[in-house]
Coordinates of N, CA and C and ligand atoms in Angstrom, one line a residue:
M1 N -1.7 -1.6 -11.1 CA -1.1 -1.6 -9.7 C -1.6 -0.4 -8.9
I2 N -1.8 -0.6 -7.6 CA -2.2 0.5 -6.7 C -1.1 0.6 -5.7
E3 N -0.7 1.9 -5.4 CA 0.2 2.1 -4.2 C -0.5 2.9 -3.2
L4 N -0.5 2.5 -1.9 CA -1.1 3.2 -0.8 C 0.0 3.9 0.0
G5 N -0.3 5.2 0.3 CA 0.6 6.0 1.1 C 2.0 6.2 0.5
P6 N 2.0 6.6 -0.8 CA 3.3 6.7 -1.5 C 4.2 7.8 -0.9
G7 N 3.7 8.8 -0.2 CA 4.5 9.8 0.5 C 5.3 10.6 -0.5
T8 N 6.7 10.5 -0.4 CA 7.6 11.2 -1.3 C 7.8 10.5 -2.6
G9 N 7.3 9.3 -2.7 CA 7.4 8.6 -4.0 C 8.6 7.7 -4.3
V10 N 9.2 7.3 -3.2 CA 10.4 6.4 -3.3 C 10.0 5.1 -4.0
F11 N 9.0 4.5 -3.5 CA 8.5 3.2 -4.1 C 8.0 3.4 -5.5
T12 N 7.3 4.5 -5.6 CA 6.6 4.9 -6.9 C 7.7 4.9 -8.0
R13 N 8.8 5.6 -7.7 CA 9.9 5.8 -8.7 C 10.5 4.4 -9.0
A14 N 10.7 3.6 -8.0 CA 11.2 2.2 -8.2 C 10.3 1.4 -9.1
L15 N 9.0 1.5 -8.8 CA 8.0 0.7 -9.6 C 8.1 1.1 -11.1
L16 N 8.2 2.4 -11.3 CA 8.2 2.9 -12.7 C 9.5 2.5 -13.4
E17 N 10.6 2.6 -12.6 CA 11.9 2.2 -13.2 C 12.0 0.7 -13.5
R18 N 11.1 -0.1 -12.8 CA 11.1 -1.5 -13.1 C 10.1 -1.9 -14.2
G19 N 9.5 -0.9 -14.8 CA 8.7 -1.1 -16.0 C 7.2 -1.0 -15.8
V20 N 6.7 -0.7 -14.6 CA 5.3 -0.4 -14.5 C 4.9 0.8 -15.3
K21 N 3.9 0.7 -16.2 CA 3.6 1.9 -17.0 C 2.8 2.9 -16.2
P22 N 3.1 4.2 -16.4 CA 2.4 5.2 -15.5 C 0.9 5.1 -15.6
E23 N 0.3 4.7 -16.7 CA -1.1 4.6 -16.8 C -1.7 3.4 -16.1
N24 N -0.8 2.5 -15.7 CA -1.2 1.3 -15.0 C -1.0 1.4 -13.5
L25 N -0.7 2.6 -13.0 CA -0.4 2.9 -11.6 C -1.4 3.9 -11.0
A26 N -1.9 3.6 -9.9 CA -2.8 4.6 -9.2 C -2.2 4.8 -7.8
L27 N -2.1 6.0 -7.4 CA -1.5 6.4 -6.0 C -2.6 6.9 -5.2
I28 N -2.7 6.4 -3.9 CA -3.7 6.8 -3.0 C -2.9 7.5 -1.8
E29 N -3.0 8.8 -1.7 CA -2.2 9.5 -0.7 C -3.1 10.5 0.0
L30 N -3.1 10.4 1.4 CA -4.0 11.2 2.2 C -3.5 12.7 2.3
S31 N -2.2 12.8 2.3 CA -1.6 14.2 2.5 C -1.7 15.0 1.2
T32 N -2.4 16.1 1.3 CA -2.5 17.0 0.1 C -1.1 17.4 -0.4
A33 N -0.3 17.8 0.5 CA 1.1 18.3 0.1 C 1.8 17.2 -0.6
F34 N 1.8 15.9 -0.1 CA 2.5 14.8 -0.8 C 1.8 14.6 -2.2
A35 N 0.4 14.6 -2.2 CA -0.3 14.3 -3.4 C 0.1 15.3 -4.5
R36 N 0.2 16.6 -4.2 CA 0.6 17.6 -5.2 C 2.0 17.3 -5.7
R37 N 2.9 17.0 -4.8 CA 4.2 16.7 -5.2 C 4.3 15.5 -6.1
L38 N 3.5 14.4 -5.8 CA 3.5 13.2 -6.6 C 3.0 13.5 -8.0
E39 N 2.0 14.4 -8.1 CA 1.4 14.8 -9.4 C 2.5 15.5 -10.2
A40 N 3.3 16.3 -9.6 CA 4.3 17.0 -10.3 C 5.5 16.1 -10.7
D41 N 5.8 15.2 -9.8 CA 7.0 14.3 -10.1 C 6.7 13.2 -11.0
F42 N 5.4 12.7 -11.1 CA 5.1 11.5 -11.9 C 3.9 11.8 -12.9
P43 N 4.2 12.6 -13.9 CA 3.2 12.8 -14.9 C 2.6 11.5 -15.5
G44 N 1.3 11.5 -15.7 CA 0.7 10.3 -16.3 C 0.3 9.2 -15.3
V45 N 0.7 9.4 -14.0 CA 0.3 8.5 -12.9 C -0.9 9.2 -12.3
A46 N -2.0 8.4 -12.0 CA -3.2 8.9 -11.4 C -3.0 9.0 -9.9
V47 N -3.1 10.3 -9.4 CA -2.9 10.5 -8.0 C -4.2 10.8 -7.3
H48 N -4.6 10.1 -6.3 CA -5.9 10.3 -5.7 C -5.6 10.8 -4.2
N49 N -6.0 12.0 -4.0 CA -5.7 12.6 -2.7 C -6.9 12.2 -1.7
R50 N -6.9 11.0 -1.3 CA -7.9 10.4 -0.5 C -7.3 9.4 0.5
S51 N -8.2 9.0 1.4 CA -7.7 8.0 2.4 C -7.9 6.6 1.7
A52 N -7.0 5.7 2.0 CA -7.1 4.4 1.4 C -8.3 3.7 1.9
A53 N -8.9 4.2 3.0 CA -10.2 3.6 3.5 C -11.3 3.9 2.6
D54 N -11.1 4.8 1.7 CA -12.2 5.2 0.7 C -12.2 4.2 -0.5
L55 N -11.2 3.3 -0.5 CA -11.1 2.4 -1.7 C -12.3 1.7 -2.1
K56 N -13.1 1.3 -1.1 CA -14.3 0.5 -1.4 C -15.3 1.2 -2.3
E57 N -15.2 2.6 -2.3 CA -16.2 3.3 -3.1 C -15.5 4.0 -4.3
M58 N -14.2 3.7 -4.5 CA -13.5 4.3 -5.6 C -13.5 3.5 -6.9
D59 N -13.6 4.1 -8.0 CA -13.5 3.4 -9.3 C -12.1 3.7 -9.9
L60 N -11.3 2.6 -10.0 CA -10.0 2.7 -10.5 C -9.9 1.9 -11.8
F61 N -9.1 2.3 -12.8 CA -8.9 1.5 -14.0 C -10.2 1.0 -14.6
G62 N -11.2 1.8 -14.6 CA -12.5 1.5 -15.2 C -13.1 0.2 -14.6
G63 N -12.8 -0.1 -13.4 CA -13.3 -1.3 -12.7 C -12.5 -2.5 -12.9
A64 N -11.4 -2.4 -13.7 CA -10.5 -3.6 -13.9 C -9.7 -4.0 -12.7
P65 N -9.7 -5.2 -12.2 CA -9.0 -5.5 -11.0 C -7.5 -5.6 -11.3
V66 N -6.7 -5.3 -10.2 CA -5.2 -5.3 -10.3 C -4.7 -6.6 -9.7
G67 N -3.4 -6.9 -10.0 CA -2.8 -8.1 -9.5 C -2.1 -7.9 -8.1
A68 N -1.7 -6.6 -7.9 CA -1.0 -6.3 -6.6 C -1.2 -4.9 -6.2
V69 N -1.1 -4.8 -4.9 CA -1.2 -3.4 -4.2 C 0.1 -3.3 -3.4
V70 N 0.8 -2.2 -3.5 CA 2.0 -1.9 -2.7 C 1.6 -0.9 -1.7
S71 N 2.0 -1.2 -0.4 CA 1.6 -0.3 0.7 C 2.8 0.1 1.6
G72 N 2.9 1.4 1.8 CA 3.9 1.9 2.8 C 3.1 2.5 4.0
L73 N 1.9 2.2 4.1 CA 1.1 2.7 5.2 C 1.5 2.2 6.5
G74 N 1.5 3.0 7.6 CA 1.8 2.5 8.9 C 0.6 1.9 9.6
L75 N 0.3 0.6 9.2 CA -0.9 0.0 9.6 C -0.9 -0.2 11.1
L76 N 0.3 -0.5 11.7 CA 0.3 -0.7 13.2 C -0.1 0.5 14.0
A77 N 0.0 1.7 13.4 CA -0.3 2.9 14.1 C -1.8 3.3 14.0
M78 N -2.5 2.5 13.2 CA -3.9 2.8 12.9 C -4.8 2.0 13.7
P79 N -6.0 2.6 14.0 CA -7.0 1.8 14.8 C -7.5 0.6 13.9
D80 N -7.9 -0.5 14.6 CA -8.3 -1.7 13.9 C -9.4 -1.5 12.9
D81 N -10.4 -0.6 13.2 CA -11.5 -0.4 12.2 C -11.0 0.2 10.9
L82 N -10.0 1.1 11.1 CA -9.4 1.8 9.9 C -8.6 0.7 9.0
V83 N -7.9 -0.1 9.7 CA -7.1 -1.1 9.0 C -8.0 -2.1 8.2
L84 N -9.1 -2.5 8.9 CA -10.1 -3.4 8.3 C -10.7 -2.7 7.1
A85 N -11.1 -1.4 7.2 CA -11.7 -0.7 6.1 C -10.8 -0.6 4.9
I86 N -9.5 -0.4 5.2 CA -8.5 -0.3 4.1 C -8.4 -1.7 3.5
L87 N -8.2 -2.7 4.2 CA -8.0 -4.0 3.6 C -9.2 -4.5 2.9
D88 N -10.4 -4.3 3.5 CA -11.6 -4.7 2.8 C -11.7 -4.0 1.4
G89 N -11.4 -2.7 1.4 CA -11.5 -1.9 0.2 C -10.4 -2.4 -0.8
V90 N -9.2 -2.6 -0.3 CA -8.1 -3.1 -1.2 C -8.5 -4.4 -1.9
F91 N -9.1 -5.3 -1.2 CA -9.3 -6.6 -1.8 C -10.5 -6.5 -2.8
R92 N -11.3 -5.5 -2.8 CA -12.3 -5.3 -3.8 C -11.7 -5.0 -5.2
H93 N -10.4 -4.4 -5.1 CA -9.7 -4.1 -6.4 C -8.7 -5.1 -6.8
L94 N -8.5 -6.2 -6.0 CA -7.5 -7.2 -6.4 C -8.1 -8.3 -7.1
K95 N -7.4 -8.9 -8.1 CA -7.8 -10.1 -8.7 C -7.8 -11.2 -7.7
P96 N -8.6 -12.3 -8.0 CA -8.5 -13.5 -7.1 C -7.0 -13.9 -7.0
G97 N -6.5 -14.2 -5.8 CA -5.1 -14.6 -5.7 C -4.1 -13.4 -5.6
G98 N -4.6 -12.2 -5.7 CA -3.8 -11.0 -5.6 C -3.4 -10.7 -4.2
A99 N -2.4 -9.9 -4.0 CA -1.9 -9.7 -2.6 C -1.5 -8.2 -2.4
V100 N -1.4 -7.8 -1.2 CA -0.9 -6.5 -0.8 C 0.5 -6.8 -0.4
I101 N 1.5 -6.0 -1.0 CA 2.9 -6.1 -0.6 C 3.1 -4.9 0.4
Q102 N 3.3 -5.2 1.7 CA 3.3 -4.2 2.7 C 4.7 -4.1 3.3
F103 N 5.3 -2.8 3.3 CA 6.6 -2.5 3.8 C 6.4 -2.1 5.3
S104 N 7.3 -2.5 6.1 CA 7.2 -2.2 7.6 C 8.5 -2.2 8.2
Y105 N 8.7 -1.5 9.3 CA 9.9 -1.5 10.1 C 9.7 -2.5 11.3
S106 N 8.6 -3.2 11.3 CA 8.4 -4.1 12.4 C 8.8 -5.5 12.0
P107 N 9.5 -6.2 12.8 CA 9.8 -7.6 12.5 C 8.6 -8.6 12.7
R108 N 7.6 -8.0 13.4 CA 6.4 -8.8 13.6 C 5.3 -8.3 12.6
S109 N 4.2 -9.1 12.5 CA 3.2 -8.8 11.5 C 2.8 -7.3 11.5
P110 N 2.7 -6.7 10.3 CA 2.3 -5.3 10.2 C 0.8 -5.1 10.4
V111 N 0.0 -6.2 10.6 CA -1.4 -6.2 10.9 C -1.6 -6.9 12.2
R112 N -2.2 -6.2 13.2 CA -2.4 -6.8 14.5 C -3.2 -8.1 14.5
T113 N -2.9 -9.0 15.4 CA -3.6 -10.3 15.5 C -5.1 -10.1 15.5
G114 N -5.5 -9.1 16.3 CA -7.0 -8.9 16.5 C -7.7 -8.7 15.1
V115 N -7.0 -7.9 14.3 CA -7.6 -7.6 12.9 C -7.5 -8.9 12.1
L116 N -6.5 -9.6 12.2 CA -6.4 -10.9 11.4 C -7.4 -11.9 11.8
D117 N -7.7 -12.0 13.2 CA -8.7 -12.9 13.7 C -10.1 -12.5 13.2
K118 N -10.3 -11.2 13.2 CA -11.7 -10.7 12.8 C -11.9 -10.9 11.3
S119 N -10.9 -10.8 10.5 CA -11.1 -10.7 9.1 C -10.7 -12.0 8.3
G120 N -9.8 -12.8 8.8 CA -9.4 -14.0 8.1 C -8.3 -13.7 7.1
Y121 N -7.8 -12.4 7.0 CA -6.6 -12.1 6.2 C -5.4 -12.8 6.7
G122 N -4.5 -13.2 5.8 CA -3.3 -13.8 6.2 C -2.1 -13.0 5.9
V123 N -1.0 -13.1 6.8 CA 0.2 -12.3 6.6 C 1.4 -13.2 6.6
E124 N 2.3 -13.0 5.7 CA 3.5 -13.8 5.6 C 4.7 -12.8 5.3
R125 N 5.8 -13.1 6.0 CA 7.0 -12.2 5.7 C 7.7 -12.8 4.5
V126 N 8.0 -11.9 3.5 CA 8.6 -12.4 2.2 C 9.9 -11.7 2.0
G127 N 10.3 -10.8 2.8 CA 11.6 -10.1 2.5 C 12.1 -9.3 3.7
R128 N 13.3 -8.9 3.7 CA 13.9 -8.1 4.7 C 15.2 -7.4 4.2
T129 N 15.5 -6.3 4.7 CA 16.8 -5.7 4.4 C 17.4 -5.1 5.6
Y130 N 18.7 -5.4 5.9 CA 19.4 -4.9 7.1 C 20.2 -3.7 6.6
R131 N 20.2 -3.4 5.3 CA 21.0 -2.3 4.8 C 20.3 -1.0 5.0
N132 N 18.9 -1.1 5.3 CA 18.1 0.1 5.6 C 18.3 0.3 7.1
L133 N 18.3 1.6 7.5 CA 18.3 1.9 8.9 C 17.1 2.7 9.3
P134 N 16.1 2.2 10.1 CA 16.1 0.8 10.7 C 15.9 -0.2 9.7
P135 N 16.2 -1.5 10.0 CA 16.0 -2.6 9.1 C 14.5 -2.6 8.6
A136 N 14.3 -3.0 7.4 CA 12.9 -2.9 6.8 C 12.5 -4.4 6.4
F137 N 11.2 -4.6 6.5 CA 10.7 -5.9 6.3 C 9.5 -5.8 5.2
V138 N 9.4 -6.9 4.4 CA 8.3 -6.9 3.4 C 7.4 -8.1 3.7
Y139 N 6.1 -7.7 3.7 CA 5.1 -8.8 4.0 C 4.1 -8.9 2.9
K140 N 3.5 -10.0 2.8 CA 2.5 -10.3 1.8 C 1.2 -10.5 2.6
I141 N 0.2 -9.7 2.3 CA -1.1 -9.9 2.9 C -2.1 -10.5 1.9
T142 N -2.7 -11.6 2.2 CA -3.6 -12.3 1.3 C -5.0 -12.5 2.0
Q143 N -5.9 -13.0 1.2 CA -7.2 -13.2 1.7 C -7.3 -14.5 2.5
G144 N -6.2 -15.1 2.8 CA -6.2 -16.2 3.7 C -6.6 -17.5 3.0
Ligands
SAM201 C1 5.5 5.9 6.2 S1 4.9 7.0 5.0 C2 5.3 6.2 3.5 C3 6.6 6.7 3.0 C4 6.9 6.5 1.5 N1 7.1 5.1 1.2 C5 8.0 7.3 1.1 O1 8.9 6.8 0.5 O2 8.0 8.5 1.3 C6 3.1 6.7 5.1 C7 2.4 7.6 4.0 O3 1.0 7.2 4.1 C8 0.2 8.3 4.0 N2 -1.1 8.0 4.7 C9 -1.3 7.9 6.0 N3 -2.6 7.5 6.2 C10 -3.1 7.3 5.0 C11 -4.4 6.8 4.5 N4 -5.4 6.5 5.4 N5 -4.6 6.7 3.2 C12 -3.6 7.1 2.3 N6 -2.4 7.5 2.7 C13 -2.2 7.6 4.0 C14 1.0 9.4 4.7 O4 0.6 10.7 4.3 C15 2.4 9.1 4.3 O5 2.7 9.7 3.1

């Protein structure tokens, strides 16, 4: 499993608590400060202090594809080209039928329509919680 933009590691901790083995998790975090903290907090988990846009050229798990990618990236705040580079790279690491599970505070698609039109990726809302402030939504991004 790959997590994009793990930040302080809230989702990382939840994934490990739910049984994902540390050696089966790779974290891609752009901020060096967060990456150092993640390395200290999650021994055995591979932390890559890189942009998720570099995924297309990264070798993870010896080239073995993963079933899911979890993302806390703020895709709506990123330019279209960067979002496309990230998604194109991500899908190189996903098994056929695999998906990106994307967390967002937006009740609308976390990927702009222009990017979806250009790429053919599909977005579906699969969860929400109003107990979070602001309310949070969970989306599944697939290859369409
Ligand atoms: C909204 S925060 C995620 C919060 C995280 N779920 C937590 O619990 O702390 C987004 C994270 O994505 C990271 N980030 C932003 N752009 C990135 C990129 N291009 N590649 C990888 N990480 C990125 C930020 O440094 C930040 O840690």
